[in-house]
CSV table of N, CA, C and O in Angstrom, one decimal:
chain,number,residue,atom,x,y,z
A,1,MET,N,0.8,-1.2,0.0
A,1,MET,CA,0.0,0.0,0.0
A,1,MET,C,0.9,1.2,0.0
A,1,MET,O,1.9,1.3,0.7
A,2,LEU,N,0.5,2.2,-0.8
A,2,LEU,CA,1.2,3.5,-0.8
A,2,LEU,C,0.3,4.6,-0.3
A,2,LEU,O,-0.8,4.8,-0.8
A,3,ILE,N,0.7,5.2,0.8
A,3,ILE,CA,-0.1,6.3,1.4
A,3,ILE,C,0.5,7.6,0.9
A,3,ILE,O,1.7,7.8,1.1
A,4,LEU,N,-0.3,8.4,0.4
A,4,LEU,CA,0.2,9.7,-0.2
A,4,LEU,C,-0.3,10.9,0.8
A,4,LEU,O,-1.4,11.2,0.9
A,5,PRO,N,0.7,11.5,1.4
A,5,PRO,CA,0.3,12.7,2.1
A,5,PRO,C,-0.1,13.8,1.1
A,5,PRO,O,0.4,13.8,-0.1
A,6,ALA,N,-0.9,14.7,1.5
A,6,ALA,CA,-1.4,15.8,0.6
A,6,ALA,C,-1.3,17.1,1.2
A,6,ALA,O,-1.4,17.3,2.4
A,7,ILE,N,-1.0,18.1,0.3
A,7,ILE,CA,-1.0,19.5,0.6
A,7,ILE,C,-2.0,20.2,-0.3
A,7,ILE,O,-1.8,20.1,-1.5
A,8,ASP,N,-3.0,20.8,0.3
A,8,ASP,CA,-3.9,21.6,-0.5
A,8,ASP,C,-3.5,23.1,-0.4
A,8,ASP,O,-3.3,23.6,0.8
A,9,LEU,N,-3.3,23.7,-1.5
A,9,LEU,CA,-2.8,25.1,-1.5
A,9,LEU,C,-4.0,26.1,-1.8
A,9,LEU,O,-4.7,25.9,-2.7
A,10,LYS,N,-4.0,27.1,-1.0
A,10,LYS,CA,-5.0,28.2,-1.2
A,10,LYS,C,-4.3,29.5,-0.7
A,10,LYS,O,-3.9,29.6,0.4
A,11,GLY,N,-4.2,30.4,-1.7
A,11,GLY,CA,-3.5,31.6,-1.3
A,11,GLY,C,-2.1,31.4,-0.9
A,11,GLY,O,-1.5,32.2,-0.1
A,12,GLY,N,-1.4,30.4,-1.4
A,12,GLY,CA,0.0,30.1,-1.1
A,12,GLY,C,0.2,29.4,0.2
A,12,GLY,O,1.3,29.2,0.6
A,13,ARG,N,-0.9,29.1,0.9
A,13,ARG,CA,-0.8,28.4,2.2
A,13,ARG,C,-1.3,27.0,2.1
A,13,ARG,O,-2.1,26.6,1.3
A,14,ALA,N,-0.9,26.2,3.1
A,14,ALA,CA,-1.4,24.8,3.2
A,14,ALA,C,-2.7,24.9,4.0
A,14,ALA,O,-2.6,25.3,5.2
A,15,VAL,N,-3.8,24.4,3.4
A,15,VAL,CA,-5.1,24.5,4.1
A,15,VAL,C,-5.8,23.1,3.9
A,15,VAL,O,-5.4,22.2,3.2
A,16,ARG,N,-7.0,23.1,4.6
A,16,ARG,CA,-8.0,22.0,4.4
A,16,ARG,C,-9.3,22.8,4.3
A,16,ARG,O,-9.5,23.7,5.1
A,17,LEU,N,-10.2,22.3,3.5
A,17,LEU,CA,-11.5,22.8,3.4
A,17,LEU,C,-12.5,21.9,4.0
A,17,LEU,O,-12.4,20.7,3.8
A,18,LEU,N,-13.5,22.4,4.7
A,18,LEU,CA,-14.5,21.6,5.3
A,18,LEU,C,-15.5,21.3,4.2
A,18,LEU,O,-16.1,22.2,3.6
A,19,GLN,N,-15.7,20.0,3.8
A,19,GLN,CA,-16.6,19.6,2.8
A,19,GLN,C,-16.4,20.3,1.5
A,19,GLN,O,-17.4,20.5,0.7
A,20,GLY,N,-15.1,20.6,1.2
A,20,GLY,CA,-14.8,21.2,-0.1
A,20,GLY,C,-15.3,22.7,-0.3
A,20,GLY,O,-15.2,23.2,-1.4
A,21,ARG,N,-15.7,23.3,0.8
A,21,ARG,CA,-16.2,24.7,0.7
A,21,ARG,C,-15.1,25.7,0.8
A,21,ARG,O,-14.4,25.7,1.8
A,22,ALA,N,-14.9,26.6,-0.2
A,22,ALA,CA,-13.9,27.6,-0.2
A,22,ALA,C,-14.0,28.5,1.0
A,22,ALA,O,-12.9,29.0,1.5
A,23,ASP,N,-15.1,28.7,1.5
A,23,ASP,CA,-15.3,29.6,2.7
A,23,ASP,C,-15.2,28.9,4.0
A,23,ASP,O,-15.3,29.6,5.1
A,24,GLN,N,-14.9,27.7,4.0
A,24,GLN,CA,-14.7,26.9,5.3
A,24,GLN,C,-13.3,26.3,5.3
A,24,GLN,O,-13.1,25.1,5.2
A,25,GLU,N,-12.3,27.2,5.6
A,25,GLU,CA,-10.9,26.9,5.5
A,25,GLU,C,-10.3,26.8,6.8
A,25,GLU,O,-10.5,27.6,7.7
A,26,THR,N,-9.4,25.8,7.0
A,26,THR,CA,-8.5,25.6,8.1
A,26,THR,C,-7.1,25.8,7.6
A,26,THR,O,-6.7,25.0,6.8
A,27,ARG,N,-6.4,26.8,8.1
A,27,ARG,CA,-5.0,27.0,7.7
A,27,ARG,C,-4.1,26.1,8.5
A,27,ARG,O,-4.2,26.2,9.8
A,28,TYR,N,-3.3,25.4,7.9
A,28,TYR,CA,-2.3,24.5,8.6
A,28,TYR,C,-0.9,25.2,8.6
A,28,TYR,O,-0.2,25.0,9.5
A,29,SER,N,-0.6,25.9,7.5
A,29,SER,CA,0.8,26.4,7.5
A,29,SER,C,0.9,27.5,6.4
A,29,SER,O,0.3,27.4,5.3
A,30,ASN,N,1.6,28.6,6.8
A,30,ASN,CA,2.0,29.6,5.8
A,30,ASN,C,3.2,29.2,5.0
A,30,ASN,O,3.7,30.0,4.2
A,31,ALA,N,3.8,28.0,5.3
A,31,ALA,CA,5.1,27.6,4.7
A,31,ALA,C,4.9,26.2,4.1
A,31,ALA,O,5.4,25.2,4.7
A,32,PRO,N,4.1,26.0,3.0
A,32,PRO,CA,3.9,24.7,2.5
A,32,PRO,C,5.1,24.0,2.0
A,32,PRO,O,5.1,22.7,2.0
A,33,VAL,N,6.2,24.7,1.7
A,33,VAL,CA,7.4,24.0,1.3
A,33,VAL,C,8.0,23.2,2.5
A,33,VAL,O,8.4,22.1,2.4
A,34,ALA,N,7.9,23.9,3.7
A,34,ALA,CA,8.4,23.2,4.9
A,34,ALA,C,7.5,22.0,5.2
A,34,ALA,O,8.0,21.0,5.7
A,35,VAL,N,6.2,22.1,5.0
A,35,VAL,CA,5.3,21.0,5.2
A,35,VAL,C,5.7,19.8,4.3
A,35,VAL,O,5.8,18.7,4.7
A,36,ALA,N,6.0,20.2,3.0
A,36,ALA,CA,6.3,19.1,2.1
A,36,ALA,C,7.6,18.5,2.5
A,36,ALA,O,7.8,17.2,2.4
A,37,ARG,N,8.6,19.2,2.9
A,37,ARG,CA,9.9,18.7,3.4
A,37,ARG,C,9.6,17.8,4.6
A,37,ARG,O,10.3,16.7,4.7
A,38,GLY,N,8.8,18.2,5.5
A,38,GLY,CA,8.4,17.3,6.6
A,38,GLY,C,7.9,16.0,6.2
A,38,GLY,O,8.2,15.0,6.8
A,39,PHE,N,7.0,16.0,5.2
A,39,PHE,CA,6.4,14.7,4.8
A,39,PHE,C,7.5,13.8,4.2
A,39,PHE,O,7.6,12.6,4.5
A,40,GLN,N,8.4,14.4,3.4
A,40,GLN,CA,9.5,13.6,2.8
A,40,GLN,C,10.4,13.1,3.9
A,40,GLN,O,10.8,12.0,3.9
A,41,ASP,N,10.8,14.0,4.9
A,41,ASP,CA,11.6,13.6,6.0
A,41,ASP,C,11.0,12.5,6.8
A,41,ASP,O,11.7,11.7,7.4
A,42,ALA,N,9.7,12.5,6.9
A,42,ALA,CA,9.0,11.4,7.6
A,42,ALA,C,8.9,10.1,6.9
A,42,ALA,O,8.4,9.1,7.4
A,43,GLY,N,9.4,10.1,5.6
A,43,GLY,CA,9.4,8.8,4.9
A,43,GLY,C,8.4,8.7,3.8
A,43,GLY,O,8.3,7.6,3.1
A,44,ALA,N,7.7,9.8,3.4
A,44,ALA,CA,6.7,9.7,2.3
A,44,ALA,C,7.5,9.4,1.0
A,44,ALA,O,8.6,9.8,0.8
A,45,LYS,N,6.9,8.5,0.2
A,45,LYS,CA,7.4,8.1,-1.0
A,45,LYS,C,7.0,8.9,-2.2
A,45,LYS,O,7.5,8.9,-3.3
A,46,MET,N,5.9,9.7,-2.0
A,46,MET,CA,5.3,10.6,-3.0
A,46,MET,C,4.5,11.6,-2.3
A,46,MET,O,4.0,11.4,-1.2
A,47,LEU,N,4.2,12.7,-3.0
A,47,LEU,CA,3.4,13.8,-2.5
A,47,LEU,C,2.3,14.2,-3.4
A,47,LEU,O,2.5,14.3,-4.6
A,48,HIS,N,1.1,14.4,-2.9
A,48,HIS,CA,-0.1,14.8,-3.7
A,48,HIS,C,-0.3,16.3,-3.3
A,48,HIS,O,-0.4,16.7,-2.2
A,49,VAL,N,-0.4,17.2,-4.3
A,49,VAL,CA,-0.6,18.6,-4.1
A,49,VAL,C,-1.8,19.0,-4.9
A,49,VAL,O,-2.0,18.6,-6.1
A,50,VAL,N,-2.7,19.8,-4.3
A,50,VAL,CA,-3.9,20.3,-5.0
A,50,VAL,C,-3.8,21.8,-4.9
A,50,VAL,O,-3.7,22.4,-3.9
A,51,ASP,N,-4.0,22.4,-6.1
A,51,ASP,CA,-4.1,23.9,-6.2
A,51,ASP,C,-5.6,24.2,-6.1
A,51,ASP,O,-6.3,24.2,-7.1
A,52,LEU,N,-6.0,24.5,-4.9
A,52,LEU,CA,-7.5,24.8,-4.7
A,52,LEU,C,-7.9,26.0,-5.4
A,52,LEU,O,-9.0,26.1,-6.0
A,53,ASP,N,-7.0,27.1,-5.4
A,53,ASP,CA,-7.4,28.3,-6.1
A,53,ASP,C,-7.6,28.0,-7.6
A,53,ASP,O,-8.5,28.5,-8.2
A,54,GLY,N,-6.7,27.2,-8.1
A,54,GLY,CA,-6.8,26.8,-9.5
A,54,GLY,C,-8.1,26.0,-9.8
A,54,GLY,O,-8.7,26.3,-10.8
A,55,ALA,N,-8.4,25.1,-8.9
A,55,ALA,CA,-9.6,24.3,-9.1
A,55,ALA,C,-10.9,25.2,-9.1
A,55,ALA,O,-11.8,25.0,-9.9
A,56,PHE,N,-10.9,26.2,-8.2
A,56,PHE,CA,-12.1,27.1,-8.1
A,56,PHE,C,-12.1,28.1,-9.3
A,56,PHE,O,-13.2,28.5,-9.8
A,57,GLN,N,-10.9,28.6,-9.7
A,57,GLN,CA,-10.8,29.7,-10.7
A,57,GLN,C,-10.7,29.2,-12.1
A,57,GLN,O,-10.9,29.9,-13.0
A,58,GLY,N,-10.3,27.9,-12.2
A,58,GLY,CA,-10.2,27.3,-13.6
A,58,GLY,C,-8.8,27.5,-14.2
A,58,GLY,O,-8.6,27.2,-15.4
A,59,LYS,N,-7.9,28.1,-13.5
A,59,LYS,CA,-6.5,28.2,-13.9
A,59,LYS,C,-5.6,28.2,-12.7
A,59,LYS,O,-5.9,28.7,-11.7
A,60,SER,N,-4.4,27.6,-12.9
A,60,SER,CA,-3.5,27.4,-11.8
A,60,SER,C,-3.1,28.8,-11.2
A,60,SER,O,-2.9,29.8,-11.9
A,61,ALA,N,-3.1,28.8,-9.9
A,61,ALA,CA,-2.8,30.1,-9.2
A,61,ALA,C,-1.7,30.0,-8.2
A,61,ALA,O,-1.3,30.9,-7.6
A,62,ASN,N,-1.1,28.8,-8.0
A,62,ASN,CA,0.0,28.6,-7.1
A,62,ASN,C,1.2,27.9,-7.7
A,62,ASN,O,1.9,27.2,-7.0
A,63,LYS,N,1.5,28.3,-8.9
A,63,LYS,CA,2.6,27.7,-9.6
A,63,LYS,C,3.9,28.0,-8.9
A,63,LYS,O,4.8,27.1,-8.9
A,64,ASP,N,4.1,29.2,-8.4
A,64,ASP,CA,5.4,29.5,-7.7
A,64,ASP,C,5.6,28.6,-6.5
A,64,ASP,O,6.7,28.1,-6.3
A,65,VAL,N,4.6,28.3,-5.7
A,65,VAL,CA,4.7,27.5,-4.6
A,65,VAL,C,4.9,26.0,-5.0
A,65,VAL,O,5.8,25.3,-4.4
A,66,ILE,N,4.2,25.6,-6.1
A,66,ILE,CA,4.4,24.2,-6.6
A,66,ILE,C,5.8,24.0,-7.1
A,66,ILE,O,6.5,23.0,-6.8
A,67,ALA,N,6.3,25.0,-7.8
A,67,ALA,CA,7.7,25.0,-8.3
A,67,ALA,C,8.7,24.9,-7.1
A,67,ALA,O,9.7,24.1,-7.2
A,68,ALA,N,8.5,25.7,-6.1
A,68,ALA,CA,9.3,25.6,-4.9
A,68,ALA,C,9.3,24.3,-4.2
A,68,ALA,O,10.3,23.8,-3.7
A,69,ILE,N,8.1,23.7,-4.1
A,69,ILE,CA,8.0,22.4,-3.5
A,69,ILE,C,8.8,21.4,-4.3
A,69,ILE,O,9.5,20.5,-3.8
A,70,ARG,N,8.6,21.4,-5.7
A,70,ARG,CA,9.3,20.5,-6.5
A,70,ARG,C,10.8,20.6,-6.4
A,70,ARG,O,11.5,19.6,-6.3
A,71,LYS,N,11.3,21.9,-6.3
A,71,LYS,CA,12.7,22.1,-6.1
A,71,LYS,C,13.3,21.6,-4.8
A,71,LYS,O,14.4,21.1,-4.7
A,72,ALA,N,12.4,21.6,-3.8
A,72,ALA,CA,12.9,21.2,-2.4
A,72,ALA,C,12.9,19.7,-2.2
A,72,ALA,O,13.5,19.3,-1.2
A,73,LEU,N,12.1,19.0,-3.0
A,73,LEU,CA,12.0,17.5,-2.7
A,73,LEU,C,12.7,16.7,-3.8
A,73,LEU,O,12.9,17.1,-4.9
A,74,THR,N,12.9,15.4,-3.4
A,74,THR,CA,13.4,14.4,-4.3
A,74,THR,C,12.4,13.4,-4.6
A,74,THR,O,12.6,12.6,-5.6
A,75,ILE,N,11.3,13.3,-3.9
A,75,ILE,CA,10.3,12.3,-4.1
A,75,ILE,C,9.4,12.8,-5.2
A,75,ILE,O,9.3,14.0,-5.5
A,76,PRO,N,8.7,11.9,-5.9
A,76,PRO,CA,7.7,12.3,-7.0
A,76,PRO,C,6.6,13.1,-6.4
A,76,PRO,O,6.2,13.0,-5.2
A,77,ILE,N,6.1,14.0,-7.2
A,77,ILE,CA,5.0,14.9,-6.9
A,77,ILE,C,3.9,14.8,-7.9
A,77,ILE,O,4.2,14.9,-9.1
A,78,GLU,N,2.7,14.6,-7.5
A,78,GLU,CA,1.5,14.7,-8.4
A,78,GLU,C,0.7,16.0,-8.1
A,78,GLU,O,0.6,16.3,-6.9
A,79,VAL,N,0.2,16.7,-9.1
A,79,VAL,CA,-0.5,17.9,-8.8
A,79,VAL,C,-1.9,17.9,-9.6
A,79,VAL,O,-1.9,17.4,-10.7
A,80,GLY,N,-2.9,18.4,-8.9
A,80,GLY,CA,-4.2,18.6,-9.5
A,80,GLY,C,-4.7,20.0,-9.2
A,80,GLY,O,-4.2,20.6,-8.3
A,81,GLY,N,-5.7,20.4,-9.9
A,81,GLY,CA,-6.4,21.7,-9.7
A,81,GLY,C,-6.0,22.7,-10.7
A,81,GLY,O,-4.9,23.2,-10.8
A,82,GLY,N,-7.0,23.1,-11.5
A,82,GLY,CA,-6.9,24.3,-12.4
A,82,GLY,C,-6.3,24.0,-13.8
A,82,GLY,O,-6.1,24.9,-14.5
A,83,MET,N,-6.1,22.7,-14.1
A,83,MET,CA,-5.6,22.4,-15.4
A,83,MET,C,-6.7,22.1,-16.3
A,83,MET,O,-7.3,21.0,-16.2
A,84,ARG,N,-7.0,23.0,-17.2
A,84,ARG,CA,-8.2,22.8,-18.1
A,84,ARG,C,-7.9,22.6,-19.6
A,84,ARG,O,-8.7,22.5,-20.4
A,85,SER,N,-6.6,22.6,-19.9
A,85,SER,CA,-6.1,22.4,-21.3
A,85,SER,C,-4.8,21.6,-21.3
A,85,SER,O,-4.1,21.5,-20.3
A,86,LEU,N,-4.5,21.1,-22.5
A,86,LEU,CA,-3.2,20.5,-22.7
A,86,LEU,C,-2.1,21.4,-22.3
A,86,LEU,O,-1.1,21.0,-21.7
A,87,ALA,N,-2.2,22.7,-22.7
A,87,ALA,CA,-1.2,23.7,-22.4
A,87,ALA,C,-1.0,23.8,-20.9
A,87,ALA,O,0.2,23.9,-20.4
A,88,ASP,N,-2.1,23.8,-20.1
A,88,ASP,CA,-2.0,23.9,-18.7
A,88,ASP,C,-1.2,22.7,-18.1
A,88,ASP,O,-0.4,22.8,-17.2
A,89,ILE,N,-1.5,21.5,-18.6
A,89,ILE,CA,-0.9,20.3,-18.2
A,89,ILE,C,0.6,20.3,-18.5
A,89,ILE,O,1.5,20.1,-17.7
A,90,GLU,N,0.9,20.7,-19.7
A,90,GLU,CA,2.3,20.9,-20.2
A,90,GLU,C,3.1,21.9,-19.3
A,90,GLU,O,4.2,21.7,-18.9
A,91,GLY,N,2.4,23.0,-18.9
A,91,GLY,CA,3.0,24.0,-18.1
A,91,GLY,C,3.4,23.4,-16.7
A,91,GLY,O,4.4,23.7,-16.2
A,92,MET,N,2.4,22.6,-16.2
A,92,MET,CA,2.7,22.0,-14.8
A,92,MET,C,3.8,21.0,-14.9
A,92,MET,O,4.7,21.0,-14.1
A,93,LEU,N,3.8,20.2,-15.9
A,93,LEU,CA,4.9,19.2,-16.1
A,93,LEU,C,6.2,19.9,-16.3
A,93,LEU,O,7.2,19.4,-15.9
A,94,GLY,N,6.1,21.1,-17.0
A,94,GLY,CA,7.3,21.9,-17.2
A,94,GLY,C,8.0,22.4,-15.9
A,94,GLY,O,9.1,22.7,-15.9
A,95,LEU,N,7.2,22.5,-14.8
A,95,LEU,CA,7.7,22.8,-13.5
A,95,LEU,C,8.5,21.7,-12.9
A,95,LEU,O,9.1,21.9,-11.9
A,96,GLY,N,8.4,20.5,-13.5
A,96,GLY,CA,9.1,19.3,-13.0
A,96,GLY,C,8.2,18.4,-12.2
A,96,GLY,O,8.8,17.4,-11.7
A,97,VAL,N,6.9,18.7,-12.1
A,97,VAL,CA,6.1,17.7,-11.3
A,97,VAL,C,6.0,16.4,-12.1
A,97,VAL,O,6.2,16.4,-13.4
A,98,ASP,N,5.8,15.3,-11.5
A,98,ASP,CA,5.9,14.0,-12.1
A,98,ASP,C,4.6,13.6,-12.8
A,98,ASP,O,4.6,12.8,-13.7
A,99,SER,N,3.5,14.0,-12.3
A,99,SER,CA,2.2,13.7,-12.9
A,99,SER,C,1.2,14.8,-12.6
A,99,SER,O,1.2,15.5,-11.6
A,100,ALA,N,0.3,14.9,-13.6
A,100,ALA,CA,-0.8,15.9,-13.5
A,100,ALA,C,-2.1,15.2,-13.4
A,100,ALA,O,-2.4,14.3,-14.1
A,101,ILE,N,-3.0,15.6,-12.4
A,101,ILE,CA,-4.3,15.0,-12.2
A,101,ILE,C,-5.3,15.9,-12.9
A,101,ILE,O,-5.3,17.1,-12.5
A,102,ILE,N,-6.1,15.4,-13.7
A,102,ILE,CA,-7.2,16.2,-14.3
A,102,ILE,C,-8.5,15.6,-13.9
A,102,ILE,O,-8.7,14.4,-13.7
A,103,GLY,N,-9.5,16.5,-13.8
A,103,GLY,CA,-10.9,16.1,-13.5
A,103,GLY,C,-11.8,16.7,-14.5
A,103,GLY,O,-12.4,16.1,-15.4
A,104,THR,N,-12.0,18.0,-14.4
A,104,THR,CA,-12.9,18.8,-15.2
A,104,THR,C,-12.6,18.6,-16.7
A,104,THR,O,-13.4,18.4,-17.5
A,105,LEU,N,-11.3,18.7,-17.0
A,105,LEU,CA,-10.9,18.5,-18.4
A,105,LEU,C,-11.3,17.1,-19.0
A,105,LEU,O,-11.7,17.0,-20.1
A,106,ALA,N,-11.1,16.1,-18.1
A,106,ALA,CA,-11.4,14.8,-18.6
A,106,ALA,C,-12.9,14.6,-18.8
A,106,ALA,O,-13.4,13.9,-19.7
A,107,VAL,N,-13.7,15.3,-18.0
A,107,VAL,CA,-15.2,15.2,-18.2
A,107,VAL,C,-15.6,16.0,-19.4
A,107,VAL,O,-16.5,15.6,-20.2
A,108,ARG,N,-15.0,17.2,-19.6
A,108,ARG,CA,-15.4,18.1,-20.7
A,108,ARG,C,-14.9,17.6,-22.1
A,108,ARG,O,-15.5,17.8,-23.1
A,109,ASP,N,-13.7,16.9,-22.1
A,109,ASP,CA,-13.1,16.4,-23.3
A,109,ASP,C,-12.5,15.0,-23.1
A,109,ASP,O,-11.3,14.9,-23.0
A,110,PRO,N,-13.4,14.0,-23.0
A,110,PRO,CA,-12.9,12.6,-22.8
A,110,PRO,C,-11.9,12.2,-23.8
A,110,PRO,O,-11.0,11.4,-23.6
C-alpha cells in the first residue's frame, strides 16, 4: 500500500476545506514547502498537491509554490487543480512535477 500525504494550496498556504467549501478553510501552514519537506523527511514516497485556487478559478494560481515544493523535494509529486487544457498540463509538467491529475478536463473532453 502506498499512502500519499497531501498538501492543499489556497493563497499560497497549506489548508484544508470543510466539505470542499472555499469559505470553510482551516489553515495549517503559511510555509507549504516546509510541510512538504516534513512529509518527505517522515518517509513519504510521493506527495499529492492540490491547487485549490486553480480548481475554483479554472487556472493554476499557485505555480510558484508548486515549483518551490518541486525544487525542495526528491520524491515524486503529483498535482491537481486548475488544469483545463493540454497547455496547462504541459506547463505544470514543465515545472518538474511527475504527474498531473485532471478532472474537469477529462469530463469536458474525454
